[in-house]
PDB file of C-alpha atoms in Angstrom:
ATOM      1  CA  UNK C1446     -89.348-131.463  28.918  1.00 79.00           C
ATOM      2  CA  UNK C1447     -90.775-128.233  28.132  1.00 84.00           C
ATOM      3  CA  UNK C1448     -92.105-127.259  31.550  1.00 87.00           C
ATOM      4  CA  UNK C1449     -90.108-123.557  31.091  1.00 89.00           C
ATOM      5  CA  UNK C1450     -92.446-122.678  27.954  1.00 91.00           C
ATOM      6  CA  UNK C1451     -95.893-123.118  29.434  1.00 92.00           C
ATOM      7  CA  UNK C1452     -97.073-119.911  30.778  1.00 94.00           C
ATOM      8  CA  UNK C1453    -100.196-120.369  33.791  1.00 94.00           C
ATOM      9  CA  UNK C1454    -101.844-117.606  35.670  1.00 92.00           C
ATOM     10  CA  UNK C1455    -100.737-115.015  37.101  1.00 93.00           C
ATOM     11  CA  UNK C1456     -97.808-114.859  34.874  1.00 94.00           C
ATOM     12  CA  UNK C1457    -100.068-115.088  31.974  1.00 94.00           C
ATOM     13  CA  UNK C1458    -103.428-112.309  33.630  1.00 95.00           C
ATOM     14  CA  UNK C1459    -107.489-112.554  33.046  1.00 94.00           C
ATOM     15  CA  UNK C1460    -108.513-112.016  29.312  1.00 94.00           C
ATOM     16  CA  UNK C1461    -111.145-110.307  28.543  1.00 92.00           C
ATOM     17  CA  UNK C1462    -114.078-111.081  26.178  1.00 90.00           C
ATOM     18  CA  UNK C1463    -113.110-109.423  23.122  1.00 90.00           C
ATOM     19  CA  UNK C1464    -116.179-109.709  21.383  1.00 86.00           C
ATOM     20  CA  UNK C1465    -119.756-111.962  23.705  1.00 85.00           C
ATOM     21  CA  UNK C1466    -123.106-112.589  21.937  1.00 88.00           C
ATOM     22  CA  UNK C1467    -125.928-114.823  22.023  1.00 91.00           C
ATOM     23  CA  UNK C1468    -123.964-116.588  24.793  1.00 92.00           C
ATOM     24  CA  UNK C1469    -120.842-116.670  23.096  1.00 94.00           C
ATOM     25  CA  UNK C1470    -117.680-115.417  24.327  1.00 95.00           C
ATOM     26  CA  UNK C1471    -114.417-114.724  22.386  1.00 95.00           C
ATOM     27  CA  UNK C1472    -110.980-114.355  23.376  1.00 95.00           C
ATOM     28  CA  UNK C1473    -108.202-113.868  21.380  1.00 95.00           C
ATOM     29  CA  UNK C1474    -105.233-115.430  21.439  1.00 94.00           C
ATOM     30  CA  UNK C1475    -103.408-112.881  20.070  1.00 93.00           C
ATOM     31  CA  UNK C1476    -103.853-110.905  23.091  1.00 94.00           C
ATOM     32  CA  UNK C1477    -101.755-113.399  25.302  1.00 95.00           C
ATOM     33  CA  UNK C1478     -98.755-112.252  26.952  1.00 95.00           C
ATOM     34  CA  UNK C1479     -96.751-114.542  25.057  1.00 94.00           C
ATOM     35  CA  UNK C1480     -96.609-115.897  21.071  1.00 93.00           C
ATOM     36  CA  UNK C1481     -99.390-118.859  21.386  1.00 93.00           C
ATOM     37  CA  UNK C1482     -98.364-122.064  20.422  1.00 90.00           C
ATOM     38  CA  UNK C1483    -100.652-125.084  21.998  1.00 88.00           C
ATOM     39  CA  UNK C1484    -103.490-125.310  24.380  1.00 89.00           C
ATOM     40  CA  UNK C1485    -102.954-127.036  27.985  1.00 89.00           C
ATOM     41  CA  UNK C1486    -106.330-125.517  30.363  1.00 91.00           C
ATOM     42  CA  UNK C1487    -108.894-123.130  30.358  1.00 94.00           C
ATOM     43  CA  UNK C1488    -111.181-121.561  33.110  1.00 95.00           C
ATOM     44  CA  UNK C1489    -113.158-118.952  33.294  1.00 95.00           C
ATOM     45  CA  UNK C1490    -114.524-116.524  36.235  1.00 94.00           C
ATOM     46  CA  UNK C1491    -118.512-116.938  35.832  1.00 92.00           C
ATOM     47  CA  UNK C1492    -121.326-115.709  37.967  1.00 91.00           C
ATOM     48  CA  UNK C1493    -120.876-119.064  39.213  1.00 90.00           C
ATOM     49  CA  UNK C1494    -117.215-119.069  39.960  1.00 91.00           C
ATOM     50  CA  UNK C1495    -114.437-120.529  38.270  1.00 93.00           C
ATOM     51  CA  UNK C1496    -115.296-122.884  36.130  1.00 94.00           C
ATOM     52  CA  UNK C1497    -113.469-125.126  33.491  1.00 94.00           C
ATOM     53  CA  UNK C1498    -113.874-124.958  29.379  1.00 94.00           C
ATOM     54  CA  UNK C1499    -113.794-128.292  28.070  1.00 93.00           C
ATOM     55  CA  UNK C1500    -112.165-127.794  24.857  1.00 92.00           C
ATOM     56  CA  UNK C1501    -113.403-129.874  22.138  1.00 91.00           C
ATOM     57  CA  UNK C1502    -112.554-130.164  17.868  1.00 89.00           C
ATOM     58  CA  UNK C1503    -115.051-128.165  15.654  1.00 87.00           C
ATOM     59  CA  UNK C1504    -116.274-132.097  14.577  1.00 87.00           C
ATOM     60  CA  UNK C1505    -117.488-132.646  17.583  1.00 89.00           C
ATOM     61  CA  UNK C1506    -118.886-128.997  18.426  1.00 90.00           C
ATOM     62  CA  UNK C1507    -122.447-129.850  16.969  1.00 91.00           C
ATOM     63  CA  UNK C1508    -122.705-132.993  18.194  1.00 92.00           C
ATOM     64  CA  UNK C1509    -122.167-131.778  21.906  1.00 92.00           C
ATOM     65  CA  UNK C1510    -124.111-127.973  21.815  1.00 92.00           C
ATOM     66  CA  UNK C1511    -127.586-130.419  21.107  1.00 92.00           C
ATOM     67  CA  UNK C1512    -126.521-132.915  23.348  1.00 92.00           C
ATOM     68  CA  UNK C1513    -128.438-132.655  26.595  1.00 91.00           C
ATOM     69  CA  UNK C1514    -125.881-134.583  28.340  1.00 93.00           C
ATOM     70  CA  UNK C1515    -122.599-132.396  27.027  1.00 92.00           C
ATOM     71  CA  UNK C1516    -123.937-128.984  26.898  1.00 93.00           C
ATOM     72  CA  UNK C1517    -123.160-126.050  28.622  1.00 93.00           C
ATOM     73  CA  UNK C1518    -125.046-126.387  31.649  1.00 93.00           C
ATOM     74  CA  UNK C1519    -125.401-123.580  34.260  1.00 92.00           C
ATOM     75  CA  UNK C1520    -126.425-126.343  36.884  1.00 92.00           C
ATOM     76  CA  UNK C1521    -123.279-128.067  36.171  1.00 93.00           C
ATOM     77  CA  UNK C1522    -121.639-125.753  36.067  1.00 92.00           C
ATOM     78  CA  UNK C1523    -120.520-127.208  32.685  1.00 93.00           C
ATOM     79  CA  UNK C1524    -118.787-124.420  30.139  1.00 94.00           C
ATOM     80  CA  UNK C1525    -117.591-126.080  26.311  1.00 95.00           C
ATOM     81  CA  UNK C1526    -115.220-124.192  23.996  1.00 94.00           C
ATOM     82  CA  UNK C1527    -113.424-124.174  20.902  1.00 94.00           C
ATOM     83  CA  UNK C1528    -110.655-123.099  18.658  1.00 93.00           C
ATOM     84  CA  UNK C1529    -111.444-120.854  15.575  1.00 93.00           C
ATOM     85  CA  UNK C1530    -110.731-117.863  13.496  1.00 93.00           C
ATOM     86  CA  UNK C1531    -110.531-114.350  15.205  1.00 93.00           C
ATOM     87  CA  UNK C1532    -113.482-112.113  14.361  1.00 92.00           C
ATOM     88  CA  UNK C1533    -111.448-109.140  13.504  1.00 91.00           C
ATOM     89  CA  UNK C1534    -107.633-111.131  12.346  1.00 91.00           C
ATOM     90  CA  UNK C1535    -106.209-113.804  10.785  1.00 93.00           C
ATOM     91  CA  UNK C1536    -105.198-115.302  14.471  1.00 92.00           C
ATOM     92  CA  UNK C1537    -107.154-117.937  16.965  1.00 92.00           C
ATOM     93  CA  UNK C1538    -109.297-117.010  19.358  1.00 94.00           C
ATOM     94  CA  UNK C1539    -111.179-118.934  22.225  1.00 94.00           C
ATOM     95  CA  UNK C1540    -114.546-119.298  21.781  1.00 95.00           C
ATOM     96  CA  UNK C1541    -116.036-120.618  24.884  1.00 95.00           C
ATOM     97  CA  UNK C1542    -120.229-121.552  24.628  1.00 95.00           C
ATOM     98  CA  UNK C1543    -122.324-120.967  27.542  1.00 94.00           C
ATOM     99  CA  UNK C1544    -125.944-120.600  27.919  1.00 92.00           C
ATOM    100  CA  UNK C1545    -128.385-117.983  29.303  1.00 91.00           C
ATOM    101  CA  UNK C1546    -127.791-116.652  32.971  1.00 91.00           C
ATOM    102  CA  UNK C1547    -124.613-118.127  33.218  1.00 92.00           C
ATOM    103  CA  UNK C1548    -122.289-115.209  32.362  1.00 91.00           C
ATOM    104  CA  UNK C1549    -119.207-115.416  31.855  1.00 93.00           C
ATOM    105  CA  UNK C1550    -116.127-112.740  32.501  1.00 93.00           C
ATOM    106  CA  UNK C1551    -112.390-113.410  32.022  1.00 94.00           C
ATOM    107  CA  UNK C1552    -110.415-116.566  30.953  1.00 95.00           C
ATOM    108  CA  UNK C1553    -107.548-117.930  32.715  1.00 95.00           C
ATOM    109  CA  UNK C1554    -105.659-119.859  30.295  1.00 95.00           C
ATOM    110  CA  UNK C1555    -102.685-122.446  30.699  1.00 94.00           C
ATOM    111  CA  UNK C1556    -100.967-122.773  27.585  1.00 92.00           C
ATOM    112  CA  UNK C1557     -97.257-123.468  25.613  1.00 91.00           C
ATOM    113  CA  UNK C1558     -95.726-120.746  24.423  1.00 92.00           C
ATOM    114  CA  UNK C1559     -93.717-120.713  20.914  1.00 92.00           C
ATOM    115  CA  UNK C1560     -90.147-120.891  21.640  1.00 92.00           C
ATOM    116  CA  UNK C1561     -88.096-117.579  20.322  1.00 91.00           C
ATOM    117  CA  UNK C1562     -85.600-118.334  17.432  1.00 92.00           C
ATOM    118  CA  UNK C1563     -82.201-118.994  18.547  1.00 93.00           C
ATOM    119  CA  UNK C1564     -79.432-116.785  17.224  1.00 94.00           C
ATOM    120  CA  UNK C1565     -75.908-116.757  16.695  1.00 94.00           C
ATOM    121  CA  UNK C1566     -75.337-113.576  16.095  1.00 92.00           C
ATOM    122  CA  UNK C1567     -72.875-111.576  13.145  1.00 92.00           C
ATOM    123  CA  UNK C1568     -75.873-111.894  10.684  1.00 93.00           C
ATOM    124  CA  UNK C1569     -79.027-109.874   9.565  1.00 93.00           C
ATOM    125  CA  UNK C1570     -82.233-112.054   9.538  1.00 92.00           C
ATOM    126  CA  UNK C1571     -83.882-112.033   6.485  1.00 92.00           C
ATOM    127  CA  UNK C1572     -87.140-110.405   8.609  1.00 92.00           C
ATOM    128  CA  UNK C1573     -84.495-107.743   9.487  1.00 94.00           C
ATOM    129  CA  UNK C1574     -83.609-107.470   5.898  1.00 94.00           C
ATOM    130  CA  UNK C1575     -87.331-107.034   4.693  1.00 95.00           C
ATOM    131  CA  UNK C1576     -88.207-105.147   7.011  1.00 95.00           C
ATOM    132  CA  UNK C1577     -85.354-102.295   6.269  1.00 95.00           C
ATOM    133  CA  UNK C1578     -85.674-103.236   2.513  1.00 94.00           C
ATOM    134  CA  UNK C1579     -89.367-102.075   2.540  1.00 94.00           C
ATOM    135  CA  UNK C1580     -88.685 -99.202   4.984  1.00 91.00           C
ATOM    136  CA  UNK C1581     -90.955-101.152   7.841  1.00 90.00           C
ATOM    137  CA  UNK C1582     -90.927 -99.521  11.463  1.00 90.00           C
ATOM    138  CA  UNK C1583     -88.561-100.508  14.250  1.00 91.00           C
ATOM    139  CA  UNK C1584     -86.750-102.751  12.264  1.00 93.00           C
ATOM    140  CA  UNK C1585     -84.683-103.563  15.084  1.00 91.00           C
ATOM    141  CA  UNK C1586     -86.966-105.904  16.724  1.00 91.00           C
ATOM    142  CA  UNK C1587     -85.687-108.280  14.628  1.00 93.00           C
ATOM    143  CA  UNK C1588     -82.600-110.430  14.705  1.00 94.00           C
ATOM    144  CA  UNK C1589     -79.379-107.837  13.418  1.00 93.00           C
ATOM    145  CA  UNK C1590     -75.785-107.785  13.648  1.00 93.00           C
ATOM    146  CA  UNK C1591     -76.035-105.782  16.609  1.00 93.00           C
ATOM    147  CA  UNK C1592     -78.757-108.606  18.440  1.00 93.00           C
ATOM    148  CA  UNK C1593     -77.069-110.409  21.077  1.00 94.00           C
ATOM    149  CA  UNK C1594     -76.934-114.082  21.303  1.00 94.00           C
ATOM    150  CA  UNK C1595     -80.043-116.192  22.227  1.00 93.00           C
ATOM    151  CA  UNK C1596     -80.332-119.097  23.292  1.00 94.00           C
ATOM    152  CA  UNK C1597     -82.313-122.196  22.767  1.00 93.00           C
ATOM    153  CA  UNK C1598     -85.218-122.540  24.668  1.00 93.00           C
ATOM    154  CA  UNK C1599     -85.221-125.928  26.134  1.00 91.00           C
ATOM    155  CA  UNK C1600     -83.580-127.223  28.960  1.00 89.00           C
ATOM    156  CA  UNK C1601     -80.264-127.972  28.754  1.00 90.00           C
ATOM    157  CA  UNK C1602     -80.329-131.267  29.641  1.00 90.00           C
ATOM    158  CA  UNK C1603     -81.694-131.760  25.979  1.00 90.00           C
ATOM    159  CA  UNK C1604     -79.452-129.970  24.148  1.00 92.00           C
ATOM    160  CA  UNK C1605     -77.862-133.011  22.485  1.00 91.00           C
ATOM    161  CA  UNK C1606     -81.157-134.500  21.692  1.00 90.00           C
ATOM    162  CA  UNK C1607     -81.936-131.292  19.670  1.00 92.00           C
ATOM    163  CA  UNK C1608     -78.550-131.226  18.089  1.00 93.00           C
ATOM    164  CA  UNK C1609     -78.952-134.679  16.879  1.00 91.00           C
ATOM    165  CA  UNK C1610     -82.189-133.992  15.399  1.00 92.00           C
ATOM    166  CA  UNK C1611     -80.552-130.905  13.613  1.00 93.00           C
ATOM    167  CA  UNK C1612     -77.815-133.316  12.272  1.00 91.00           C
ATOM    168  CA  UNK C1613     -80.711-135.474  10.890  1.00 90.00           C
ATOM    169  CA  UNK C1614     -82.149-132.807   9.301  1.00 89.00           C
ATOM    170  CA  UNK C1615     -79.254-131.243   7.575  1.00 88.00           C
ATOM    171  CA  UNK C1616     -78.082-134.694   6.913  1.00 86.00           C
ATOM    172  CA  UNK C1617     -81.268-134.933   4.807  1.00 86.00           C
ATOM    173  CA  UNK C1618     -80.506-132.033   2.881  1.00 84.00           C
ATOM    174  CA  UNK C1619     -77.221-133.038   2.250  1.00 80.00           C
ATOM    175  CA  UNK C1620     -78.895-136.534   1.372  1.00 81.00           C
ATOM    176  CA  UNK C1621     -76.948-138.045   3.706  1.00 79.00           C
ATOM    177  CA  UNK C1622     -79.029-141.311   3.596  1.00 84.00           C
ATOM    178  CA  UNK C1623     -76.421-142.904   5.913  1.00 81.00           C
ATOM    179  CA  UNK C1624     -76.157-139.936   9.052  1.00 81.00           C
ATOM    180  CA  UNK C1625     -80.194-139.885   8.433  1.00 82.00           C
ATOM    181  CA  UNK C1626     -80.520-143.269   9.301  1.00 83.00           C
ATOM    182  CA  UNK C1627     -77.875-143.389  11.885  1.00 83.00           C
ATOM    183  CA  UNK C1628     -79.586-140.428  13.799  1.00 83.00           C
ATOM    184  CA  UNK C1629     -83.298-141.440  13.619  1.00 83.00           C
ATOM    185  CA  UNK C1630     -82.241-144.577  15.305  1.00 84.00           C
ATOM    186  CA  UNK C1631     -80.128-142.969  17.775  1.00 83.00           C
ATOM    187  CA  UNK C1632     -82.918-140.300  18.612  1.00 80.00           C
ATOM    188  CA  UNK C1633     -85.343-143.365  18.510  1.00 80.00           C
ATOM    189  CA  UNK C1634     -83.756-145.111  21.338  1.00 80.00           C
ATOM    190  CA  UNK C1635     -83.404-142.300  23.217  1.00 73.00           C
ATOM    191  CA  UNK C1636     -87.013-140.989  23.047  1.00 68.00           C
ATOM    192  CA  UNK C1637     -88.909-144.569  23.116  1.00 67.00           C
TER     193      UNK C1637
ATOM    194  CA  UNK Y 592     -81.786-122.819  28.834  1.00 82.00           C
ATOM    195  CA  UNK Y 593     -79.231-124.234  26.507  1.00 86.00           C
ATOM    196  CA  UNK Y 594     -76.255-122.647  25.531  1.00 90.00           C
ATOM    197  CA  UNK Y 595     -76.455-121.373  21.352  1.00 93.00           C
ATOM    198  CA  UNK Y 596     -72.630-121.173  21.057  1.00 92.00           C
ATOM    199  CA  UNK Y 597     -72.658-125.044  22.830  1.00 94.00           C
ATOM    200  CA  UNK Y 598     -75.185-126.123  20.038  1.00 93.00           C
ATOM    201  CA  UNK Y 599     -73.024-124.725  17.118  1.00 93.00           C
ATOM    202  CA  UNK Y 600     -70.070-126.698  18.836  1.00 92.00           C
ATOM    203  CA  UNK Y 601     -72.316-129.489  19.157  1.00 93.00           C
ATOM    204  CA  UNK Y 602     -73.339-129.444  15.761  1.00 91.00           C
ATOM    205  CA  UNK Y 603     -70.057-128.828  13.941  1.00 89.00           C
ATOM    206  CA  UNK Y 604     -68.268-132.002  16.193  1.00 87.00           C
ATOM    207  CA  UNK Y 605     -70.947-134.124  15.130  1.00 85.00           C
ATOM    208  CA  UNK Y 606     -71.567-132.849  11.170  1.00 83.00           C
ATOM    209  CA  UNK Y 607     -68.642-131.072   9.713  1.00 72.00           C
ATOM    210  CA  UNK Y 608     -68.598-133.463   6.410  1.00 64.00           C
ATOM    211  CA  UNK Y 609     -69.602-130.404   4.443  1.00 62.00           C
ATOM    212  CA  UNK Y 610     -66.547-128.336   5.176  1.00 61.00           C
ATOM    213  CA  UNK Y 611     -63.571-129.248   3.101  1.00 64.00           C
ATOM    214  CA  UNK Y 612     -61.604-128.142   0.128  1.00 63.00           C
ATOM    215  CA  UNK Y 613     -64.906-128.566  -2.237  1.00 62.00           C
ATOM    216  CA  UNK Y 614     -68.217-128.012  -0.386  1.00 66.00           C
ATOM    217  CA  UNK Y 615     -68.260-124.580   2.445  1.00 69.00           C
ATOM    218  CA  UNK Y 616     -69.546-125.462   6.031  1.00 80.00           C
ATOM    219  CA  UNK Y 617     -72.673-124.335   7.048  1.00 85.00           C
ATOM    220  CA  UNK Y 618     -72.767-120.646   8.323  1.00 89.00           C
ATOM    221  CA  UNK Y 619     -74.213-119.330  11.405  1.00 91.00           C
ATOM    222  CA  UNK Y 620     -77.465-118.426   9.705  1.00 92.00           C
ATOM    223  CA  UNK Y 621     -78.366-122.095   8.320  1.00 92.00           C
ATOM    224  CA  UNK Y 622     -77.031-123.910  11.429  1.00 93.00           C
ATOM    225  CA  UNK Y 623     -79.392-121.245  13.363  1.00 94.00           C
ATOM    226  CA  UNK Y 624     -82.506-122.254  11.518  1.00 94.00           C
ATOM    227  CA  UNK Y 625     -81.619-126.371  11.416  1.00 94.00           C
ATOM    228  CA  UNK Y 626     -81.702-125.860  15.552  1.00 95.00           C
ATOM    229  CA  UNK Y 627     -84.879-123.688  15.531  1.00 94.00           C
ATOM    230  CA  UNK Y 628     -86.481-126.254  13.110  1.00 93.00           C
ATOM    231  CA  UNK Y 629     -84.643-128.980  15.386  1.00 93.00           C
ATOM    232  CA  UNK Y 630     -86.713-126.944  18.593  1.00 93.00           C
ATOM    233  CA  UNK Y 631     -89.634-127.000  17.164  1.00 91.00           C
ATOM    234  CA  UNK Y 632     -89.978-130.859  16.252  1.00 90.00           C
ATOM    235  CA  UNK Y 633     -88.817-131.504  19.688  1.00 89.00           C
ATOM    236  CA  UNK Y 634     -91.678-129.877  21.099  1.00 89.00           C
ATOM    237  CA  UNK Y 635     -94.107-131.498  18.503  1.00 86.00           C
ATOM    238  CA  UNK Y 636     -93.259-135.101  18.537  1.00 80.00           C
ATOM    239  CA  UNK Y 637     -91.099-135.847  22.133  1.00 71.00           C
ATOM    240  CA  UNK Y 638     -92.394-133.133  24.855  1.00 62.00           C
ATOM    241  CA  UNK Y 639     -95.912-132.290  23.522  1.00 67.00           C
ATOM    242  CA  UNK Y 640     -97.479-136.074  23.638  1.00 58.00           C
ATOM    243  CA  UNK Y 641     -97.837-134.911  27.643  1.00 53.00           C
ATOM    244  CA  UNK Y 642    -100.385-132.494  26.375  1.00 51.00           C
ATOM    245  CA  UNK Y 643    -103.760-134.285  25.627  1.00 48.00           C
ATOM    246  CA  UNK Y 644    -105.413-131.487  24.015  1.00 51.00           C
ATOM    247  CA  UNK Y 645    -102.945-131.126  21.314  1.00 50.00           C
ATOM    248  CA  UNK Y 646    -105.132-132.016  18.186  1.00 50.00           C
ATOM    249  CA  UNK Y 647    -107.017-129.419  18.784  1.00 56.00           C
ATOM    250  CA  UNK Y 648    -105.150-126.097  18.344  1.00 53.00           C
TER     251      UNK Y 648
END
């Protein structure tokens, strides 16, 4: 369904450690080739070789850096990692755990990429207008009368199922109880 | 990809309740943000279930 927005190596190169100490490595998402919007695999190059990050939720982090059996291990070849704040941004980075002489180098990262806005065209986007309203730099990166069309991101073989959950949502604004219903259980029986 | 000019179609043929005598249709700019809003649950509650890892980013 969404195989076109999920960016794998080489398209998406090695990252490099932005920031490593007392065996733990960060690396920002921010940095990706591509906006970042969910997480599919991680590896890393280690003295070791390539090895895979087993992501896990910051719950379970403590639980599984004392556990003997979870651990990173360097004799199996066992790396654990986790989503958090960047050290220097408000953005995510990668934090990836390992343990004494088991360095680790770059990450190669398999992930879904945030979808650009679609776009008309004949309007100025309010970023656009914000941007020239507060005298911001190259303005024209964002959406302007002079911005050619773009496209939705998904395959086109879903384009009605997109449209009809458009309809449901503008139905709801309109409080269109009725067309709300009607399209939930029409996008319902497609999807189930 | 999928066509943005085929969406507003789409979208008009199947909603156009709102454009008569008393209420204006929706312009380009609102019917541009229901579809992005329209992408994005797509991706969050029919295509990302493949993804296992998703409660945790």
């Amino acid at each position: 369904m969404i195989a076109n927005l999920i960016v794998t190596y080489p398209e998406q190169p090695e990252l490099e450690a932005f920031t490593s100490s007392d065996n733990v490595y960060e690396f920002k998402m921010s940095e990706l080739e591509y906006p970042y919007l969910h997480f599919k695999r991680a590896y890393v190059t280690t003295n070791c070789g390539l090895t895979k990050v087993e992501i896990v939720g910051q719950g379970r982090l403590n639980d599984i850096l004392s556990d003997s059996l979870q651990q990173p291990s360097k004799t199996w070849r066992r790396l654990v990692g986790t989503f958090a704040k960047s050290s220097d941004e408000n953005n995510i980075s990668l934090y990836v755990y390992a343990v004494d002489g088991f360095t680790v180098d770059t990450l190669r990262i398999e992930y879904v990429r945030k979808p650009k806005t679609c776009f008309f065209g004949g309007y100025n986007s309010l970023e656009f207008k914000q941007c020239v309203a507060t005298n911001g730099e190259n303005c024209s990166q964002y959406y302007n009368t002079t911005t050619p069309l773009q496209d939705i991101e998904i395959n086109e073989n879903y384009l009605t199922t997109i449209v009809d959950i458009a309809v449901k949502e503008a139905a709801r604004v309109m409080r269109d109880t009725g067309t709300v219903q009607l399209q939930m259980e029409k996008i319902n029986s497609i999807t189930n | 990809m999928a066509s943005i000019q085929k969406a507003h179609w789409l979208f008009k043929e199947r909603y156009n309740k709102t454009n008569s005598n008393h209420y204006r249709d929706f312009s380009p700019i609102q019917i541009d943000q229901f579809l992005t809003d329209a992408t994005h649950q797509f991706i969050e509650e029919f295509a990302f279930p493949e993804c296992i890892n998703k409660d945790l980013t």
